[in-house]
PDB file of C-alpha atoms in Angstrom:
ATOM      1  CA  UNK A   1     -15.375  64.522  41.054  1.00  0.00           C
ATOM      2  CA  UNK A   2     -18.816  63.008  40.919  1.00  0.00           C
ATOM      3  CA  UNK A   3     -19.863  64.888  44.027  1.00  0.00           C
ATOM      4  CA  UNK A   4     -19.363  68.285  42.376  1.00  0.00           C
ATOM      5  CA  UNK A   5     -22.446  70.453  42.118  1.00  0.00           C
ATOM      6  CA  UNK A   6     -23.974  71.997  39.076  1.00  0.00           C
ATOM      7  CA  UNK A   7     -25.041  75.067  41.016  1.00  0.00           C
ATOM      8  CA  UNK A   8     -21.872  76.902  40.048  1.00  0.00           C
ATOM      9  CA  UNK A   9     -22.708  76.304  36.399  1.00  0.00           C
ATOM     10  CA  UNK A  10     -26.128  77.901  36.619  1.00  0.00           C
ATOM     11  CA  UNK A  11     -24.585  81.296  37.283  1.00  0.00           C
ATOM     12  CA  UNK A  12     -22.165  81.164  34.364  1.00  0.00           C
ATOM     13  CA  UNK A  13     -24.558  80.965  31.433  1.00  0.00           C
ATOM     14  CA  UNK A  14     -23.199  82.856  28.447  1.00  0.00           C
ATOM     15  CA  UNK A  15     -24.632  86.319  27.807  1.00  0.00           C
ATOM     16  CA  UNK A  16     -25.938  87.317  24.392  1.00  0.00           C
ATOM     17  CA  UNK A  17     -22.667  88.530  22.890  1.00  0.00           C
ATOM     18  CA  UNK A  18     -20.160  87.836  25.632  1.00  0.00           C
ATOM     19  CA  UNK A  19     -18.819  84.348  25.188  1.00  0.00           C
ATOM     20  CA  UNK A  20     -17.165  83.124  28.351  1.00  0.00           C
ATOM     21  CA  UNK A  21     -13.402  82.984  27.946  1.00  0.00           C
ATOM     22  CA  UNK A  22     -11.551  79.713  27.512  1.00  0.00           C
ATOM     23  CA  UNK A  23     -10.343  77.750  30.511  1.00  0.00           C
ATOM     24  CA  UNK A  24      -6.819  78.991  31.249  1.00  0.00           C
ATOM     25  CA  UNK A  25      -5.924  75.926  33.279  1.00  0.00           C
ATOM     26  CA  UNK A  26      -2.777  74.293  31.834  1.00  0.00           C
ATOM     27  CA  UNK A  27      -3.533  71.769  29.098  1.00  0.00           C
ATOM     28  CA  UNK A  28      -6.948  73.297  28.366  1.00  0.00           C
ATOM     29  CA  UNK A  29      -5.660  74.316  24.911  1.00  0.00           C
ATOM     30  CA  UNK A  30      -8.834  76.054  23.684  1.00  0.00           C
ATOM     31  CA  UNK A  31      -9.554  76.098  19.982  1.00  0.00           C
ATOM     32  CA  UNK A  32     -12.309  75.890  17.424  1.00  0.00           C
ATOM     33  CA  UNK A  33     -14.588  72.906  17.757  1.00  0.00           C
ATOM     34  CA  UNK A  34     -15.603  71.352  14.457  1.00  0.00           C
ATOM     35  CA  UNK A  35     -19.117  70.308  15.368  1.00  0.00           C
ATOM     36  CA  UNK A  36     -22.560  71.274  14.114  1.00  0.00           C
ATOM     37  CA  UNK A  37     -25.906  71.640  15.846  1.00  0.00           C
ATOM     38  CA  UNK A  38     -26.754  68.165  14.544  1.00  0.00           C
ATOM     39  CA  UNK A  39     -23.438  66.318  14.458  1.00  0.00           C
ATOM     40  CA  UNK A  40     -24.985  63.104  13.143  1.00  0.00           C
ATOM     41  CA  UNK A  41     -25.720  64.830   9.831  1.00  0.00           C
ATOM     42  CA  UNK A  42     -23.136  64.242   7.096  1.00  0.00           C
ATOM     43  CA  UNK A  43     -21.518  61.552   9.216  1.00  0.00           C
ATOM     44  CA  UNK A  44     -21.589  57.980   7.940  1.00  0.00           C
ATOM     45  CA  UNK A  45     -22.027  55.448  10.729  1.00  0.00           C
ATOM     46  CA  UNK A  46     -19.323  52.792  10.339  1.00  0.00           C
ATOM     47  CA  UNK A  47     -20.029  50.428  13.212  1.00  0.00           C
ATOM     48  CA  UNK A  48     -21.994  49.935  16.392  1.00  0.00           C
ATOM     49  CA  UNK A  49     -19.413  49.223  19.090  1.00  0.00           C
ATOM     50  CA  UNK A  50     -21.826  48.339  21.870  1.00  0.00           C
ATOM     51  CA  UNK A  51     -25.498  48.773  22.652  1.00  0.00           C
ATOM     52  CA  UNK A  52     -27.833  47.724  25.428  1.00  0.00           C
ATOM     53  CA  UNK A  53     -31.612  48.070  25.608  1.00  0.00           C
ATOM     54  CA  UNK A  54     -31.794  46.094  28.890  1.00  0.00           C
ATOM     55  CA  UNK A  55     -34.361  43.680  27.473  1.00  0.00           C
ATOM     56  CA  UNK A  56     -32.203  40.586  28.104  1.00  0.00           C
ATOM     57  CA  UNK A  57     -31.987  40.996  31.892  1.00  0.00           C
ATOM     58  CA  UNK A  58     -34.321  39.501  34.490  1.00  0.00           C
ATOM     59  CA  UNK A  59     -37.009  41.936  35.565  1.00  0.00           C
ATOM     60  CA  UNK A  60     -36.309  43.170  39.086  1.00  0.00           C
ATOM     61  CA  UNK A  61     -32.700  41.994  38.953  1.00  0.00           C
ATOM     62  CA  UNK A  62     -29.478  43.837  38.180  1.00  0.00           C
ATOM     63  CA  UNK A  63     -27.129  44.189  35.201  1.00  0.00           C
ATOM     64  CA  UNK A  64     -23.710  43.519  36.731  1.00  0.00           C
ATOM     65  CA  UNK A  65     -21.939  40.427  35.434  1.00  0.00           C
ATOM     66  CA  UNK A  66     -23.242  40.615  31.863  1.00  0.00           C
ATOM     67  CA  UNK A  67     -22.343  42.580  28.728  1.00  0.00           C
ATOM     68  CA  UNK A  68     -19.298  44.179  30.355  1.00  0.00           C
ATOM     69  CA  UNK A  69     -21.243  45.638  33.301  1.00  0.00           C
ATOM     70  CA  UNK A  70     -19.667  45.539  36.753  1.00  0.00           C
ATOM     71  CA  UNK A  71     -19.729  47.478  39.997  1.00  0.00           C
ATOM     72  CA  UNK A  72     -17.364  50.430  40.295  1.00  0.00           C
ATOM     73  CA  UNK A  73     -14.152  48.558  41.188  1.00  0.00           C
ATOM     74  CA  UNK A  74     -16.406  45.683  42.243  1.00  0.00           C
ATOM     75  CA  UNK A  75     -17.934  47.708  45.088  1.00  0.00           C
ATOM     76  CA  UNK A  76     -20.673  49.783  43.441  1.00  0.00           C
ATOM     77  CA  UNK A  77     -24.235  48.635  44.023  1.00  0.00           C
ATOM     78  CA  UNK A  78     -26.272  47.388  41.070  1.00  0.00           C
ATOM     79  CA  UNK A  79     -29.037  49.276  39.308  1.00  0.00           C
ATOM     80  CA  UNK A  80     -32.458  47.662  39.022  1.00  0.00           C
ATOM     81  CA  UNK A  81     -34.041  46.402  35.815  1.00  0.00           C
ATOM     82  CA  UNK A  82     -37.605  47.708  35.720  1.00  0.00           C
ATOM     83  CA  UNK A  83     -40.653  47.886  33.495  1.00  0.00           C
ATOM     84  CA  UNK A  84     -41.993  51.021  35.196  1.00  0.00           C
ATOM     85  CA  UNK A  85     -40.608  53.047  32.274  1.00  0.00           C
ATOM     86  CA  UNK A  86     -39.009  52.100  28.959  1.00  0.00           C
ATOM     87  CA  UNK A  87     -37.876  54.058  25.927  1.00  0.00           C
ATOM     88  CA  UNK A  88     -37.916  51.013  23.668  1.00  0.00           C
ATOM     89  CA  UNK A  89     -39.094  47.513  24.424  1.00  0.00           C
ATOM     90  CA  UNK A  90     -40.446  46.925  27.906  1.00  0.00           C
ATOM     91  CA  UNK A  91     -37.469  47.439  30.266  1.00  0.00           C
ATOM     92  CA  UNK A  92     -34.925  50.014  31.398  1.00  0.00           C
ATOM     93  CA  UNK A  93     -32.651  50.470  34.414  1.00  0.00           C
ATOM     94  CA  UNK A  94     -33.553  52.589  37.414  1.00  0.00           C
ATOM     95  CA  UNK A  95     -31.264  54.648  39.635  1.00  0.00           C
ATOM     96  CA  UNK A  96     -32.793  53.891  43.003  1.00  0.00           C
ATOM     97  CA  UNK A  97     -30.093  53.264  45.602  1.00  0.00           C
ATOM     98  CA  UNK A  98     -27.781  55.605  47.456  1.00  0.00           C
ATOM     99  CA  UNK A  99     -24.657  53.974  46.042  1.00  0.00           C
ATOM    100  CA  UNK A 100     -25.723  52.478  42.716  1.00  0.00           C
ATOM    101  CA  UNK A 101     -22.643  52.570  40.502  1.00  0.00           C
ATOM    102  CA  UNK A 102     -22.460  50.428  37.346  1.00  0.00           C
ATOM    103  CA  UNK A 103     -19.556  50.540  34.911  1.00  0.00           C
ATOM    104  CA  UNK A 104     -19.568  49.138  31.382  1.00  0.00           C
ATOM    105  CA  UNK A 105     -15.875  48.441  30.905  1.00  0.00           C
ATOM    106  CA  UNK A 106     -14.753  48.917  27.302  1.00  0.00           C
ATOM    107  CA  UNK A 107     -11.042  49.144  28.075  1.00  0.00           C
ATOM    108  CA  UNK A 108     -10.545  45.848  29.911  1.00  0.00           C
ATOM    109  CA  UNK A 109     -13.580  43.685  29.144  1.00  0.00           C
ATOM    110  CA  UNK A 110     -15.304  44.533  25.869  1.00  0.00           C
ATOM    111  CA  UNK A 111     -12.223  45.889  24.081  1.00  0.00           C
ATOM    112  CA  UNK A 112     -12.052  47.088  20.465  1.00  0.00           C
ATOM    113  CA  UNK A 113     -12.565  50.747  21.347  1.00  0.00           C
ATOM    114  CA  UNK A 114     -11.084  53.123  18.754  1.00  0.00           C
ATOM    115  CA  UNK A 115      -8.367  55.639  19.563  1.00  0.00           C
ATOM    116  CA  UNK A 116      -9.025  57.881  16.548  1.00  0.00           C
ATOM    117  CA  UNK A 117     -11.909  59.218  14.502  1.00  0.00           C
ATOM    118  CA  UNK A 118     -15.404  60.123  15.669  1.00  0.00           C
ATOM    119  CA  UNK A 119     -17.222  58.201  18.395  1.00  0.00           C
ATOM    120  CA  UNK A 120     -20.799  58.896  19.453  1.00  0.00           C
ATOM    121  CA  UNK A 121     -22.219  57.894  22.814  1.00  0.00           C
ATOM    122  CA  UNK A 122     -25.954  58.195  23.375  1.00  0.00           C
ATOM    123  CA  UNK A 123     -28.608  56.953  25.752  1.00  0.00           C
ATOM    124  CA  UNK A 124     -32.186  57.763  26.615  1.00  0.00           C
ATOM    125  CA  UNK A 125     -32.953  59.315  30.006  1.00  0.00           C
ATOM    126  CA  UNK A 126     -36.194  59.629  31.955  1.00  0.00           C
ATOM    127  CA  UNK A 127     -36.349  61.780  35.076  1.00  0.00           C
ATOM    128  CA  UNK A 128     -39.615  61.533  36.963  1.00  0.00           C
ATOM    129  CA  UNK A 129     -40.996  64.667  38.587  1.00  0.00           C
ATOM    130  CA  UNK A 130     -40.786  62.713  41.851  1.00  0.00           C
ATOM    131  CA  UNK A 131     -37.013  62.245  41.495  1.00  0.00           C
ATOM    132  CA  UNK A 132     -34.525  63.287  44.154  1.00  0.00           C
ATOM    133  CA  UNK A 133     -30.776  63.187  44.632  1.00  0.00           C
ATOM    134  CA  UNK A 134     -28.275  63.324  41.785  1.00  0.00           C
ATOM    135  CA  UNK A 135     -27.765  60.877  38.938  1.00  0.00           C
ATOM    136  CA  UNK A 136     -24.647  60.856  36.762  1.00  0.00           C
ATOM    137  CA  UNK A 137     -23.715  59.532  33.328  1.00  0.00           C
ATOM    138  CA  UNK A 138     -19.928  59.553  32.891  1.00  0.00           C
ATOM    139  CA  UNK A 139     -17.297  58.579  30.316  1.00  0.00           C
ATOM    140  CA  UNK A 140     -13.688  57.973  31.344  1.00  0.00           C
ATOM    141  CA  UNK A 141     -10.542  57.676  29.220  1.00  0.00           C
ATOM    142  CA  UNK A 142      -8.827  55.403  31.736  1.00  0.00           C
ATOM    143  CA  UNK A 143     -10.307  52.748  34.011  1.00  0.00           C
ATOM    144  CA  UNK A 144      -7.733  50.483  35.632  1.00  0.00           C
ATOM    145  CA  UNK A 145      -9.093  47.310  37.143  1.00  0.00           C
ATOM    146  CA  UNK A 146      -5.996  46.376  39.124  1.00  0.00           C
ATOM    147  CA  UNK A 147      -5.680  49.777  40.797  1.00  0.00           C
ATOM    148  CA  UNK A 148      -8.027  52.714  41.025  1.00  0.00           C
ATOM    149  CA  UNK A 149      -6.443  54.652  38.158  1.00  0.00           C
ATOM    150  CA  UNK A 150      -9.207  56.663  36.538  1.00  0.00           C
ATOM    151  CA  UNK A 151      -9.416  59.715  34.332  1.00  0.00           C
ATOM    152  CA  UNK A 152     -12.734  61.484  33.830  1.00  0.00           C
ATOM    153  CA  UNK A 153     -13.469  63.026  30.425  1.00  0.00           C
ATOM    154  CA  UNK A 154     -17.223  63.691  30.316  1.00  0.00           C
ATOM    155  CA  UNK A 155     -19.883  63.934  32.982  1.00  0.00           C
ATOM    156  CA  UNK A 156     -23.594  64.747  32.876  1.00  0.00           C
ATOM    157  CA  UNK A 157     -25.511  65.162  36.117  1.00  0.00           C
ATOM    158  CA  UNK A 158     -29.208  65.370  36.862  1.00  0.00           C
ATOM    159  CA  UNK A 159     -29.524  67.581  39.941  1.00  0.00           C
ATOM    160  CA  UNK A 160     -32.911  66.846  41.476  1.00  0.00           C
ATOM    161  CA  UNK A 161     -32.628  69.517  44.166  1.00  0.00           C
ATOM    162  CA  UNK A 162     -32.348  72.401  41.701  1.00  0.00           C
ATOM    163  CA  UNK A 163     -33.988  70.829  38.645  1.00  0.00           C
ATOM    164  CA  UNK A 164     -31.028  71.215  36.294  1.00  0.00           C
ATOM    165  CA  UNK A 165     -29.120  68.900  33.996  1.00  0.00           C
ATOM    166  CA  UNK A 166     -25.670  69.836  32.789  1.00  0.00           C
ATOM    167  CA  UNK A 167     -22.047  69.053  32.126  1.00  0.00           C
ATOM    168  CA  UNK A 168     -20.350  70.111  35.338  1.00  0.00           C
ATOM    169  CA  UNK A 169     -16.918  68.527  35.004  1.00  0.00           C
ATOM    170  CA  UNK A 170     -14.375  70.932  36.539  1.00  0.00           C
ATOM    171  CA  UNK A 171     -16.899  73.803  36.479  1.00  0.00           C
ATOM    172  CA  UNK A 172     -15.503  74.879  33.102  1.00  0.00           C
ATOM    173  CA  UNK A 173     -17.207  78.179  32.117  1.00  0.00           C
ATOM    174  CA  UNK A 174     -17.896  76.780  28.644  1.00  0.00           C
ATOM    175  CA  UNK A 175     -20.084  74.089  30.195  1.00  0.00           C
ATOM    176  CA  UNK A 176     -23.771  74.894  30.485  1.00  0.00           C
ATOM    177  CA  UNK A 177     -26.880  73.673  32.240  1.00  0.00           C
ATOM    178  CA  UNK A 178     -30.557  73.644  31.350  1.00  0.00           C
ATOM    179  CA  UNK A 179     -33.801  72.628  33.045  1.00  0.00           C
ATOM    180  CA  UNK A 180     -34.515  68.928  33.361  1.00  0.00           C
ATOM    181  CA  UNK A 181     -37.325  67.736  31.092  1.00  0.00           C
ATOM    182  CA  UNK A 182     -39.459  65.728  33.475  1.00  0.00           C
ATOM    183  CA  UNK A 183     -41.660  62.692  32.862  1.00  0.00           C
ATOM    184  CA  UNK A 184     -40.597  61.954  29.301  1.00  0.00           C
ATOM    185  CA  UNK A 185     -37.736  60.218  27.519  1.00  0.00           C
ATOM    186  CA  UNK A 186     -34.942  62.547  26.420  1.00  0.00           C
ATOM    187  CA  UNK A 187     -31.724  61.716  24.565  1.00  0.00           C
ATOM    188  CA  UNK A 188     -28.289  62.400  26.024  1.00  0.00           C
ATOM    189  CA  UNK A 189     -25.596  62.464  23.328  1.00  0.00           C
ATOM    190  CA  UNK A 190     -21.848  63.052  23.365  1.00  0.00           C
ATOM    191  CA  UNK A 191     -20.063  63.519  20.020  1.00  0.00           C
ATOM    192  CA  UNK A 192     -16.375  62.738  20.575  1.00  0.00           C
ATOM    193  CA  UNK A 193     -13.652  63.779  18.133  1.00  0.00           C
ATOM    194  CA  UNK A 194     -10.699  61.633  19.176  1.00  0.00           C
ATOM    195  CA  UNK A 195      -8.448  63.080  16.468  1.00  0.00           C
ATOM    196  CA  UNK A 196      -8.827  66.565  17.967  1.00  0.00           C
ATOM    197  CA  UNK A 197      -9.271  65.226  21.503  1.00  0.00           C
ATOM    198  CA  UNK A 198     -12.475  67.166  22.159  1.00  0.00           C
ATOM    199  CA  UNK A 199     -16.227  66.726  22.217  1.00  0.00           C
ATOM    200  CA  UNK A 200     -19.607  68.442  22.147  1.00  0.00           C
ATOM    201  CA  UNK A 201     -22.620  67.117  24.010  1.00  0.00           C
ATOM    202  CA  UNK A 202     -26.386  67.503  23.897  1.00  0.00           C
ATOM    203  CA  UNK A 203     -29.453  67.075  26.082  1.00  0.00           C
ATOM    204  CA  UNK A 204     -32.804  67.002  24.303  1.00  0.00           C
ATOM    205  CA  UNK A 205     -30.888  67.954  21.120  1.00  0.00           C
ATOM    206  CA  UNK A 206     -29.706  71.207  22.739  1.00  0.00           C
ATOM    207  CA  UNK A 207     -25.946  71.753  23.169  1.00  0.00           C
ATOM    208  CA  UNK A 208     -24.660  71.533  26.726  1.00  0.00           C
ATOM    209  CA  UNK A 209     -20.920  71.906  26.345  1.00  0.00           C
ATOM    210  CA  UNK A 210     -17.935  72.362  24.097  1.00  0.00           C
ATOM    211  CA  UNK A 211     -14.808  70.760  25.476  1.00  0.00           C
ATOM    212  CA  UNK A 212     -11.300  72.140  24.937  1.00  0.00           C
ATOM    213  CA  UNK A 213      -8.673  69.954  23.339  1.00  0.00           C
ATOM    214  CA  UNK A 214      -7.307  67.478  25.840  1.00  0.00           C
ATOM    215  CA  UNK A 215     -10.441  66.075  27.423  1.00  0.00           C
ATOM    216  CA  UNK A 216     -10.139  62.504  26.191  1.00  0.00           C
ATOM    217  CA  UNK A 217      -6.695  61.726  27.556  1.00  0.00           C
ATOM    218  CA  UNK A 218      -3.262  63.331  27.616  1.00  0.00           C
ATOM    219  CA  UNK A 219      -4.368  66.522  29.280  1.00  0.00           C
ATOM    220  CA  UNK A 220      -7.756  66.051  30.938  1.00  0.00           C
ATOM    221  CA  UNK A 221      -8.134  68.526  33.773  1.00  0.00           C
ATOM    222  CA  UNK A 222      -9.311  65.940  36.288  1.00  0.00           C
ATOM    223  CA  UNK A 223      -7.507  62.646  36.734  1.00  0.00           C
ATOM    224  CA  UNK A 224      -8.891  61.668  40.118  1.00  0.00           C
ATOM    225  CA  UNK A 225      -5.408  61.058  41.444  1.00  0.00           C
ATOM    226  CA  UNK A 226      -4.901  58.249  38.964  1.00  0.00           C
ATOM    227  CA  UNK A 227      -3.159  57.774  35.665  1.00  0.00           C
ATOM    228  CA  UNK A 228      -4.257  59.699  32.598  1.00  0.00           C
ATOM    229  CA  UNK A 229      -5.307  57.296  29.890  1.00  0.00           C
ATOM    230  CA  UNK A 230      -4.797  57.358  26.174  1.00  0.00           C
ATOM    231  CA  UNK A 231      -7.095  59.181  23.792  1.00  0.00           C
ATOM    232  CA  UNK A 232      -9.914  56.682  24.025  1.00  0.00           C
ATOM    233  CA  UNK A 233     -13.306  55.911  25.528  1.00  0.00           C
ATOM    234  CA  UNK A 234     -12.432  53.520  28.348  1.00  0.00           C
ATOM    235  CA  UNK A 235     -15.733  53.002  30.122  1.00  0.00           C
ATOM    236  CA  UNK A 236     -19.236  54.231  30.828  1.00  0.00           C
ATOM    237  CA  UNK A 237     -20.107  54.897  34.464  1.00  0.00           C
ATOM    238  CA  UNK A 238     -23.751  55.209  35.535  1.00  0.00           C
ATOM    239  CA  UNK A 239     -23.641  56.505  39.095  1.00  0.00           C
ATOM    240  CA  UNK A 240     -26.336  57.304  41.649  1.00  0.00           C
ATOM    241  CA  UNK A 241     -25.706  59.784  44.442  1.00  0.00           C
ATOM    242  CA  UNK A 242     -28.886  59.057  46.394  1.00  0.00           C
ATOM    243  CA  UNK A 243     -30.821  59.369  43.131  1.00  0.00           C
ATOM    244  CA  UNK A 244     -34.377  58.105  42.901  1.00  0.00           C
ATOM    245  CA  UNK A 245     -36.755  57.715  39.963  1.00  0.00           C
ATOM    246  CA  UNK A 246     -34.157  58.274  37.238  1.00  0.00           C
ATOM    247  CA  UNK A 247     -34.262  55.744  34.392  1.00  0.00           C
ATOM    248  CA  UNK A 248     -31.829  54.991  31.547  1.00  0.00           C
ATOM    249  CA  UNK A 249     -32.359  52.991  28.365  1.00  0.00           C
ATOM    250  CA  UNK A 250     -30.928  52.325  24.901  1.00  0.00           C
ATOM    251  CA  UNK A 251     -27.221  52.808  25.583  1.00  0.00           C
ATOM    252  CA  UNK A 252     -25.339  53.059  22.285  1.00  0.00           C
ATOM    253  CA  UNK A 253     -21.687  53.616  21.335  1.00  0.00           C
ATOM    254  CA  UNK A 254     -20.910  53.860  17.625  1.00  0.00           C
ATOM    255  CA  UNK A 255     -18.148  55.063  15.348  1.00  0.00           C
ATOM    256  CA  UNK A 256     -18.765  57.732  12.747  1.00  0.00           C
ATOM    257  CA  UNK A 257     -17.144  57.916   9.349  1.00  0.00           C
ATOM    258  CA  UNK A 258     -15.935  61.497   9.389  1.00  0.00           C
ATOM    259  CA  UNK A 259     -15.862  64.653  11.462  1.00  0.00           C
ATOM    260  CA  UNK A 260     -18.931  66.840  10.919  1.00  0.00           C
ATOM    261  CA  UNK A 261     -18.657  69.964   8.814  1.00  0.00           C
ATOM    262  CA  UNK A 262     -18.461  73.156  10.880  1.00  0.00           C
ATOM    263  CA  UNK A 263     -20.015  75.367   8.186  1.00  0.00           C
ATOM    264  CA  UNK A 264     -23.140  73.176   8.005  1.00  0.00           C
ATOM    265  CA  UNK A 265     -24.543  74.975  11.029  1.00  0.00           C
ATOM    266  CA  UNK A 266     -28.121  73.742  10.644  1.00  0.00           C
ATOM    267  CA  UNK A 267     -27.066  70.155   9.968  1.00  0.00           C
ATOM    268  CA  UNK A 268     -29.045  69.971   6.726  1.00  0.00           C
ATOM    269  CA  UNK A 269     -26.274  68.319   4.716  1.00  0.00           C
ATOM    270  CA  UNK A 270     -26.062  71.277   2.320  1.00  0.00           C
ATOM    271  CA  UNK A 271     -24.399  74.685   2.604  1.00  0.00           C
ATOM    272  CA  UNK A 272     -26.775  77.581   1.932  1.00  0.00           C
ATOM    273  CA  UNK A 273     -28.131  80.848   3.320  1.00  0.00           C
ATOM    274  CA  UNK A 274     -29.788  78.987   6.178  1.00  0.00           C
ATOM    275  CA  UNK A 275     -26.357  78.146   7.590  1.00  0.00           C
ATOM    276  CA  UNK A 276     -25.590  81.873   7.792  1.00  0.00           C
ATOM    277  CA  UNK A 277     -28.921  82.433   9.528  1.00  0.00           C
ATOM    278  CA  UNK A 278     -28.147  79.561  11.903  1.00  0.00           C
ATOM    279  CA  UNK A 279     -24.697  80.991  12.665  1.00  0.00           C
ATOM    280  CA  UNK A 280     -26.225  84.407  13.307  1.00  0.00           C
ATOM    281  CA  UNK A 281     -28.662  82.863  15.773  1.00  0.00           C
ATOM    282  CA  UNK A 282     -25.844  81.009  17.535  1.00  0.00           C
ATOM    283  CA  UNK A 283     -23.874  84.259  17.724  1.00  0.00           C
ATOM    284  CA  UNK A 284     -26.833  86.220  19.077  1.00  0.00           C
ATOM    285  CA  UNK A 285     -27.413  83.559  21.728  1.00  0.00           C
ATOM    286  CA  UNK A 286     -23.762  83.752  22.771  1.00  0.00           C
ATOM    287  CA  UNK A 287     -23.235  80.044  22.185  1.00  0.00           C
ATOM    288  CA  UNK A 288     -19.713  78.619  22.148  1.00  0.00           C
ATOM    289  CA  UNK A 289     -20.283  77.207  18.656  1.00  0.00           C
ATOM    290  CA  UNK A 290     -20.169  80.785  17.296  1.00  0.00           C
ATOM    291  CA  UNK A 291     -16.605  81.298  18.559  1.00  0.00           C
ATOM    292  CA  UNK A 292     -15.327  80.193  15.160  1.00  0.00           C
ATOM    293  CA  UNK A 293     -11.781  81.483  15.602  1.00  0.00           C
ATOM    294  CA  UNK A 294     -11.427  80.094  19.137  1.00  0.00           C
ATOM    295  CA  UNK A 295     -10.483  83.473  20.580  1.00  0.00           C
ATOM    296  CA  UNK A 296     -12.729  83.189  23.622  1.00  0.00           C
ATOM    297  CA  UNK A 297     -14.897  86.154  22.596  1.00  0.00           C
ATOM    298  CA  UNK A 298     -17.529  86.754  19.923  1.00  0.00           C
ATOM    299  CA  UNK A 299     -16.810  89.505  17.400  1.00  0.00           C
ATOM    300  CA  UNK A 300     -16.638  90.313  13.676  1.00  0.00           C
ATOM    301  CA  UNK A 301     -13.683  87.984  13.252  1.00  0.00           C
ATOM    302  CA  UNK A 302     -15.952  85.024  13.992  1.00  0.00           C
ATOM    303  CA  UNK A 303     -18.146  86.045  11.057  1.00  0.00           C
ATOM    304  CA  UNK A 304     -15.052  86.276   8.858  1.00  0.00           C
ATOM    305  CA  UNK A 305     -13.917  82.869  10.113  1.00  0.00           C
ATOM    306  CA  UNK A 306     -17.330  81.339   9.406  1.00  0.00           C
ATOM    307  CA  UNK A 307     -17.298  82.837   5.914  1.00  0.00           C
ATOM    308  CA  UNK A 308     -13.933  81.202   5.267  1.00  0.00           C
ATOM    309  CA  UNK A 309     -15.199  77.845   6.552  1.00  0.00           C
ATOM    310  CA  UNK A 310     -18.268  78.162   4.338  1.00  0.00           C
ATOM    311  CA  UNK A 311     -16.132  79.026   1.304  1.00  0.00           C
ATOM    312  CA  UNK A 312     -13.927  75.989   1.950  1.00  0.00           C
ATOM    313  CA  UNK A 313     -17.000  73.756   1.820  1.00  0.00           C
ATOM    314  CA  UNK A 314     -17.514  70.354   3.423  1.00  0.00           C
ATOM    315  CA  UNK A 315     -15.392  67.256   2.804  1.00  0.00           C
TER     316      UNK A 315
END
């Protein structure tokens, strides 16, 4: 799956009022996604599950063998700890080999990953203008150490050849791409709702994708020939497909106290006229967020649906 190209995504960007229809593949189960433009707002952080700023590793060395990091089924090459770029502190990791593939194994090594509630994954990314190849950041819901049973749930790729970053898992038409921001640190964030088995992700605080129900286990559309896992975050996979000059820092996985409020469109923490303005802008842009009723198209019923959500208020 990691060799899929984002080129097919570039041609499927949503038009102004024509929201691309839901994936009709079995188990896609499209529906309304209860996320806001700033999902961290109104969400109390309960616990940091794991974090890594790469400051504790030897400069010029690798990360495998510490803090749950290992090669992909013990064969993936290590990434390099560098001080050429850093988001915080003085060090980060660099994608610089043709087969660099480091997995942080939550399922089998670190443990204590939740199977319900909200989980947020984030990391900082730096793509130099000199970069080439493709670099991936991936979350799986199953990672079996004994046998290669894996189930992909989320995948971001930096495509150096065409200058795009996007969520290209299964070429789902709801998944978008945008230009890579070069030569500066940019956040990647994935807001995972395990209770509804879906997620929404962001690059540079701009939404990339809304995922149908079923993408974190028990119905993911790509299982890699292996077993589908439970509804969980099993591991992080940082993979290089001949990528050069791509850096990652400040990996963080944390649990959130509650699902964000859909009607709080602008993420301000309060419901007011600005949420209606925000929704109108999302609708005009043809963004998947505006498909309030989950019908697969944008129309007056989405405004009615949003009005009902607004009237119901936030928890």
